[in-house]
Amino acid sequence: MILNFLLNIVYIFVSTVISIIPDSTIPDFITDTIATVSTYFSAFYSFLPFVTSTLIAVVGIFITIEGIILLIKVINWFIRKIPFLN
Amino acid sequence: MPIFRKQHSFLIVLFFTVLFFVIFPKTGIAQVSSTTFPALIYDNFDSYTLGTIDGQGNWVVDSQPTRITVNYTQQLQVSFPYALKDIGGNSFHATSTTALGEGTQFFWIAFTKNDIGYTADPVAFFSATYQVLFSFYLARTGDYEYCLMMTPENVCVSDRRFVASTNPVVWYPIGIYWNNYLGIVRYYDGEWTSDHAIGLIGTPTMFFYGSNSDKGIFMDNFTDNSLFPITTGVSTTTSSATLKQRAYDGCNQWIFPSNYICSALVYLFLPDYFYLSQFIVLKDAMLNKPPFSYVVDTFTAFGGLNASSTPAFALSAIGAIQTVIFDNLDIGIAGVIWLFFALWLIKRIGDFVP
């Protein structure tokens, strides 16, 4: 009963907040660009396989790290908005 | 006063110790994640699109099947009400309605075929050992010939039952289980290393096929080119009241006044499944909202970045030059890239301020 009430309050609050925010999708030209870049990578892969593999791995790790950092900052931003916790 | 405070603290610690280590385990509340829900499960697939079932309704692909330990006193009913349908007018019929009681859990599907007679005997059942897991084994000899077998997960080799037969070349395992914690049915679509299971080749392991009115998971029975349903009614619903009822039942095993205290705690602090499941939906919704969607979309987009696509142009060098110069240059440049990346990474992490 008590947990139901608290969970529902949290759910209503969060769902209301996120319902205000519009959905976002990555623009098509970016995905098309990445697909095109893949064809260039593929051409270089047969010629310089180590360099190409390294670049792909580096890009992947870079995106991962920046994504994690962004998420940490977003979460901290939310936490700081909670009264008395800042 | 200090003595009183110390006693007071001791009583609080004692209370929660009893609560979490005696009452909750005794009532089964602490075993929620490892038990099977007693719930009527049903899905008619009416709103699903044909193709892979992954992501539709509550069906998801799971990396590994989970053995579920059944430990409850109430009965579980599994039914396939939509299985009694003719598919193409020339089909197998699958039926199953049974009740599972403690210690005698079993599950069966009887297949009959109206044009060659029928058998009412169960062709598969699970499980005298508190294990309930639906493992459908599919074998393929050609593009359109499949064999379905069912087996208890814990005795998957010796006790499997043929539903249909063929000369299997490659075995495809399909595990279906009910995850009571998440309230979903899952099927296994990954590698399986037991006997006769060589693994998947990236093709759908279960057909999700049918007409608009007869959707479900079907296997081609390869004897008369008709389809027969395997699971046209497998769970997407559950009952939070059932979970609570289990807890109340556990409380009632205690003597007065512990049973009332236990029931009160269950009433107050055990959340209904409905309220928990809302957050699963919420999580999916949040993934479409910025800033989370930016991360998800970026990962998705860069997930397509690879070196196996069709080359935009061809690059080549004379064999000797490739061997003497470019191969070494390749390794050297790659090393330099890793070095600079490592330096950047150290600086990035070092300068990071949350």
XYZ file of C-alpha atoms in Angstrom:
440
model
C 0.000 0.000 0.000
C 2.622 2.495 1.071
C 5.130 1.417 -1.553
C 2.411 1.351 -4.171
C 1.561 4.912 -3.325
C 5.163 6.089 -3.385
C 5.959 4.229 -6.586
C 2.904 5.647 -8.255
C 3.786 9.176 -7.202
C 7.282 8.769 -8.625
C 5.927 7.230 -11.802
C 3.351 9.959 -12.353
C 5.912 12.681 -11.755
C 8.565 11.191 -14.019
C 6.147 10.179 -16.764
C 4.605 13.654 -16.732
C 7.998 15.265 -17.051
C 9.173 13.056 -19.874
C 5.859 13.296 -21.696
C 6.515 17.003 -22.064
C 9.821 16.324 -23.755
C 9.405 15.497 -27.429
C 10.876 12.350 -28.908
C 14.070 12.790 -30.813
C 15.589 10.829 -33.614
C 18.950 11.154 -35.165
C 18.707 12.957 -38.540
C 18.871 10.775 -41.617
C 21.798 12.625 -43.091
C 23.945 11.600 -40.135
C 23.117 7.918 -40.470
C 23.608 8.174 -44.229
C 26.954 9.803 -43.635
C 28.057 7.049 -41.300
C 26.960 4.434 -43.815
C 29.015 6.201 -46.465
C 32.008 6.397 -44.172
C 31.737 2.640 -43.720
C 32.287 2.148 -47.434
C 35.469 4.236 -47.228
C 36.618 2.295 -44.212
C 35.983 -0.878 -46.118
C 38.132 0.292 -49.005
C 41.009 1.100 -46.706
C 40.554 -2.088 -44.720
C 41.886 -4.261 -47.514
C 44.866 -1.950 -47.819
C 45.630 -0.968 -44.221
C 43.701 -3.387 -42.013
C 45.333 -2.509 -38.677
C 44.848 1.218 -39.127
C 41.248 0.796 -40.187
C 40.410 -1.551 -37.331
C 42.118 0.792 -34.915
C 40.162 3.782 -36.128
C 36.861 1.946 -35.808
C 37.755 0.749 -32.326
C 38.878 4.212 -31.278
C 35.678 5.778 -32.546
C 33.650 3.168 -30.685
C 35.506 3.690 -27.414
C 35.338 7.452 -27.851
C 31.574 7.357 -28.310
C 31.188 5.043 -25.343
C 33.244 7.194 -23.005
C 31.603 10.421 -24.057
C 28.197 8.805 -23.722
C 28.988 7.648 -20.193
C 30.303 11.076 -19.246
C 27.194 12.708 -20.638
C 24.947 10.351 -18.702
C 26.868 10.974 -15.481
C 26.487 14.702 -15.936
C 22.795 14.396 -16.680
C 22.203 12.249 -13.628
C 24.153 14.654 -11.453
C 22.167 17.519 -12.884
C 18.974 15.794 -11.869
C 20.310 15.032 -8.403
C 21.276 18.647 -7.868
C 17.723 19.667 -8.605
C 16.477 17.708 -5.618
C 16.006 20.106 -2.685
C 18.450 19.832 0.207
C 20.720 17.425 -1.640
C 22.875 19.952 -3.423
C 18.828 7.465 28.902
C 21.865 6.163 27.027
C 20.959 2.660 28.178
C 17.420 3.154 26.942
C 18.687 4.378 23.586
C 20.970 1.402 23.285
C 18.089 -0.952 24.053
C 15.873 0.929 21.691
C 18.392 0.596 18.883
C 18.818 -3.051 19.683
C 15.091 -3.635 19.366
C 15.007 -1.888 16.008
C 17.880 -3.998 14.741
C 16.187 -7.108 16.102
C 12.923 -6.168 14.420
C 14.452 -5.737 10.976
C 16.607 -8.805 11.414
C 13.520 -10.887 12.072
C 11.687 -9.138 9.281
C 14.261 -9.711 6.559
C 15.835 -12.948 7.622
C 12.914 -14.826 9.125
C 9.550 -13.519 8.011
C 10.337 -12.532 4.443
C 12.220 -15.710 3.534
C 9.574 -17.775 5.249
C 6.806 -16.113 3.308
C 8.641 -16.324 0.051
C 8.831 -12.590 -0.451
C 12.600 -12.697 -0.618
C 12.460 -15.402 -3.254
C 10.455 -13.504 -5.785
C 13.169 -13.347 -8.371
C 13.771 -17.062 -8.392
C 10.288 -18.441 -8.409
C 7.640 -18.996 -10.970
C 4.531 -16.940 -10.945
C 1.317 -18.748 -10.582
C -0.650 -16.929 -13.198
C -2.903 -17.599 -16.086
C -0.867 -16.781 -19.128
C -2.287 -15.880 -22.439
C -1.494 -13.958 -25.593
C -3.463 -14.108 -28.823
C -0.888 -12.124 -30.868
C -3.683 -10.241 -32.561
C -1.902 -6.908 -32.733
C 1.484 -8.268 -33.763
C 3.033 -7.943 -37.174
C 4.371 -10.987 -38.929
C 8.083 -11.670 -38.772
C 10.263 -11.870 -35.734
C 8.425 -11.810 -32.482
C 11.285 -10.141 -30.699
C 10.174 -6.832 -29.264
C 6.508 -7.403 -29.828
C 4.283 -7.492 -26.819
C 6.330 -8.789 -23.971
C 8.385 -11.127 -26.099
C 12.062 -10.436 -26.042
C 15.142 -12.326 -27.035
C 17.192 -13.332 -24.079
C 20.848 -14.199 -24.108
C 20.432 -17.277 -22.006
C 17.557 -19.260 -20.638
C 17.066 -19.299 -16.938
C 16.034 -22.233 -14.918
C 13.152 -21.330 -12.751
C 12.656 -22.864 -9.389
C 9.077 -23.389 -8.496
C 8.329 -22.896 -4.891
C 4.794 -22.043 -4.246
C 1.669 -23.597 -2.952
C -0.861 -22.277 -5.371
C -1.616 -23.703 -8.715
C -0.402 -22.540 -12.052
C -2.589 -22.838 -15.047
C -1.231 -22.768 -18.525
C -3.650 -22.799 -21.358
C -3.546 -22.469 -25.084
C -7.055 -21.478 -25.983
C -6.149 -20.321 -29.452
C -4.253 -23.465 -30.275
C -7.432 -25.280 -31.227
C -7.528 -23.729 -34.602
C -7.224 -25.148 -38.003
C -4.385 -23.588 -39.860
C -5.013 -23.887 -43.530
C -7.759 -26.387 -42.826
C -5.277 -29.196 -42.356
C -3.526 -28.837 -39.125
C -2.381 -30.186 -35.889
C -4.273 -29.227 -32.836
C -2.446 -28.291 -29.721
C -4.156 -28.189 -26.415
C -3.006 -27.799 -22.934
C -4.887 -26.935 -19.846
C -3.551 -28.203 -16.652
C -3.001 -27.148 -13.114
C 0.327 -27.241 -11.424
C 0.515 -27.970 -7.775
C 3.421 -27.930 -5.432
C 5.748 -30.802 -6.044
C 3.827 -32.090 -9.036
C 4.277 -29.374 -11.553
C 3.877 -30.477 -15.059
C 2.934 -29.084 -18.358
C 1.832 -30.826 -21.441
C 0.696 -30.232 -24.942
C -1.259 -32.873 -26.787
C -1.021 -32.798 -30.516
C -3.704 -34.369 -32.597
C -4.196 -34.488 -36.282
C -7.676 -34.906 -37.579
C -6.849 -36.541 -40.874
C -4.712 -39.335 -39.462
C -6.335 -39.885 -36.117
C -5.175 -38.447 -32.860
C -3.483 -39.162 -29.649
C -4.572 -37.765 -26.373
C -1.380 -38.631 -24.601
C 0.797 -35.819 -23.504
C 3.772 -35.557 -25.761
C 5.748 -33.341 -23.497
C 5.664 -32.428 -19.917
C 7.673 -30.602 -17.410
C 8.683 -31.182 -14.560
C 8.765 -33.319 -11.500
C 11.769 -31.480 -10.205
C 10.431 -27.994 -9.695
C 11.772 -26.878 -13.028
C 9.481 -25.241 -15.492
C 11.105 -24.253 -18.682
C 9.825 -24.663 -22.157
C 12.569 -25.834 -24.409
C 11.603 -26.280 -27.986
C 14.202 -27.966 -30.090
C 14.057 -27.336 -33.738
C 15.986 -29.276 -36.307
C 16.502 -28.355 -39.880
C 17.386 -30.573 -42.779
C 16.530 -28.163 -45.512
C 15.107 -24.773 -45.915
C 11.608 -25.885 -45.081
C 11.901 -29.001 -43.014
C 11.768 -28.633 -39.329
C 11.363 -30.830 -36.380
C 10.064 -29.789 -33.048
C 10.894 -31.407 -29.798
C 10.058 -30.465 -26.300
C 11.963 -31.287 -23.242
C 12.403 -30.349 -19.661
C 15.359 -28.076 -19.489
C 17.136 -30.095 -16.833
C 17.055 -33.349 -18.782
C 17.256 -31.931 -22.219
C 18.891 -34.896 -23.892
C 17.507 -38.016 -22.344
C 13.924 -37.068 -21.800
C 12.972 -35.072 -24.792
C 9.842 -35.951 -26.654
C 9.332 -35.753 -30.338
C 6.412 -33.792 -31.548
C 7.298 -34.318 -35.128
C 10.196 -36.063 -36.701
C 12.650 -35.656 -39.471
C 16.287 -36.365 -40.079
C 17.931 -33.554 -38.272
C 21.148 -32.122 -39.445
C 21.331 -28.978 -37.417
C 19.535 -28.596 -34.154
C 18.140 -25.301 -33.084
C 17.308 -24.829 -29.452
C 14.526 -22.563 -28.404
C 13.993 -21.982 -24.754
C 10.935 -20.273 -23.473
C 10.511 -19.354 -19.899
C 8.386 -17.227 -17.743
C 10.268 -14.546 -15.898
C 8.095 -13.711 -12.961
C 10.304 -10.875 -11.795
C 9.948 -8.971 -15.040
C 6.568 -10.461 -15.777
C 7.444 -11.522 -19.267
C 7.871 -14.611 -21.336
C 11.212 -14.977 -22.966
C 12.572 -17.296 -25.546
C 16.108 -18.277 -26.122
C 17.710 -17.237 -29.367
C 21.390 -17.624 -28.743
C 24.040 -20.253 -28.732
C 23.314 -23.547 -27.054
C 26.093 -25.944 -26.325
C 24.299 -29.118 -25.293
C 24.122 -32.219 -27.394
C 22.581 -31.904 -30.802
C 22.584 -28.162 -30.495
C 25.210 -26.753 -32.745
C 23.885 -23.267 -32.616
C 22.023 -20.828 -34.658
C 22.920 -19.507 -38.048
C 21.326 -16.161 -37.696
C 17.957 -17.156 -39.048
C 14.750 -16.905 -37.082
C 14.359 -19.932 -34.919
C 10.649 -19.720 -34.599
C 8.186 -18.759 -37.215
C 5.837 -16.036 -36.328
C 3.362 -16.632 -39.000
C -0.272 -16.921 -39.801
C -3.215 -15.163 -41.256
C -4.596 -12.032 -39.733
C -6.905 -14.048 -37.573
C -4.560 -16.918 -36.807
C -1.319 -15.453 -35.644
C 1.030 -17.259 -33.420
C 4.255 -19.147 -33.357
C 4.133 -21.982 -35.783
C 6.307 -24.731 -37.054
C 6.032 -26.247 -40.448
C 5.041 -29.832 -39.895
C 6.703 -30.790 -43.207
C 4.427 -33.748 -43.740
C 1.572 -32.040 -45.451
C 2.983 -28.534 -45.803
C 0.670 -27.175 -43.185
C 1.603 -25.244 -40.130
C 0.832 -26.248 -36.646
C 0.885 -23.934 -33.685
C 3.355 -24.321 -30.904
C 2.439 -21.505 -28.643
C -0.477 -19.428 -29.598
C -1.219 -18.588 -26.051
C 1.749 -17.858 -23.899
C 1.717 -15.376 -21.315
C 1.880 -11.698 -21.156
C -0.218 -11.116 -18.133
C 0.327 -11.753 -14.519
C -1.416 -11.092 -11.310
C 0.076 -9.075 -8.565
C -2.655 -10.337 -6.323
C -1.268 -13.809 -6.769
C 2.118 -12.769 -5.525
C 0.552 -11.081 -2.582
C -1.624 -14.083 -1.984
C 1.494 -16.205 -1.807
C 2.903 -13.884 0.772
C -0.331 -13.930 2.745
C -0.357 -17.707 2.582
C 3.133 -17.731 3.984
C 2.084 -15.407 6.757
C -0.812 -17.641 7.656
C 1.576 -20.427 8.448
C 2.719 -18.462 11.461
C 1.022 -18.449 14.792
C -0.779 -15.518 16.333
C 0.179 -12.667 16.469
C 3.067 -13.087 14.026
C 0.690 -13.925 11.209
C -1.145 -10.635 11.600
C 2.070 -8.649 11.814
C 3.368 -10.410 8.745
C 0.166 -9.806 6.826
C 0.209 -6.161 7.791
C 3.767 -5.813 6.549
C 2.861 -7.509 3.308
C -0.116 -5.232 2.883
C 1.902 -2.128 3.561
C 5.235 -2.795 1.948
C 4.871 -5.365 -0.798
C 4.265 -3.421 -4.001
C 1.919 -4.711 -6.622
C 3.452 -5.875 -9.842
C 1.481 -3.320 -11.779
C 3.228 -0.437 -10.080
C 6.634 -1.965 -10.688
C 5.917 -2.792 -14.294
C 5.123 0.833 -14.988
C 8.792 1.623 -14.691
C 9.688 -0.876 -17.388
C 7.463 1.054 -19.761
C 8.893 4.288 -18.440
C 12.419 3.168 -19.167
C 11.539 2.456 -22.793
C 9.883 5.848 -23.084
C 12.907 7.609 -21.643
C 15.175 6.037 -24.209
C 13.331 8.039 -26.856
C 13.727 11.331 -25.005
C 16.722 13.591 -25.034
C 19.360 13.464 -23.736
C 19.150 9.672 -23.442
C 17.930 9.341 -27.003
C 21.038 11.123 -28.268
C 23.205 8.484 -26.652
C 21.021 5.624 -27.844
C 20.740 6.995 -31.376
C 24.459 7.661 -31.558
C 25.289 4.140 -30.464
C 22.804 2.762 -32.945
C 24.189 4.852 -35.778
C 27.810 4.082 -35.070
C 26.928 0.439 -34.584
C 26.682 0.294 -38.353
C 30.216 1.536 -38.752
C 32.300 -1.393 -39.869
C 34.812 -2.503 -42.408
C 32.704 -5.205 -44.000
C 30.466 -3.064 -46.177
C 30.895 -2.814 -49.917
C 34.012 -0.728 -50.638
C 33.439 2.649 -52.240
C 36.604 2.185 -54.283
C 39.463 -0.286 -54.587
C 42.920 0.264 -53.183
C 45.831 -2.014 -53.883
C 49.574 -2.032 -54.068
C 52.183 -4.170 -55.723
C 52.732 -7.240 -53.589
C 56.310 -6.507 -52.648
C 55.603 -2.891 -51.805
C 52.596 -3.961 -49.761
C 54.685 -6.453 -47.832
C 57.773 -4.353 -47.324
C 56.274 -0.927 -46.823
C 52.552 -0.803 -46.233
C 52.226 -3.780 -43.901
C 54.830 -2.314 -41.575
C 53.435 1.161 -42.008
C 50.016 -0.200 -41.154
C 51.191 -1.619 -37.861
C 53.192 1.485 -37.045
C 50.399 3.946 -37.744
C 47.970 1.824 -35.779
C 50.346 1.885 -32.822
C 50.685 5.659 -33.038
C 46.903 6.043 -33.154
C 46.506 3.891 -30.050
C 49.238 5.893 -28.315
C 47.588 9.246 -28.998
C 44.226 7.831 -28.080
C 45.611 6.564 -24.775
C 47.053 10.022 -24.032
C 43.714 11.627 -24.840
C 41.910 9.097 -22.687
C 44.158 9.727 -19.689
C 43.660 13.451 -20.034
C 39.912 13.130 -20.528
C 39.435 10.957 -17.482
C 41.838 13.024 -15.410
C 40.083 16.284 -16.238
C 36.620 14.879 -15.776
C 34.549 16.772 -13.261
C 31.132 15.259 -12.607
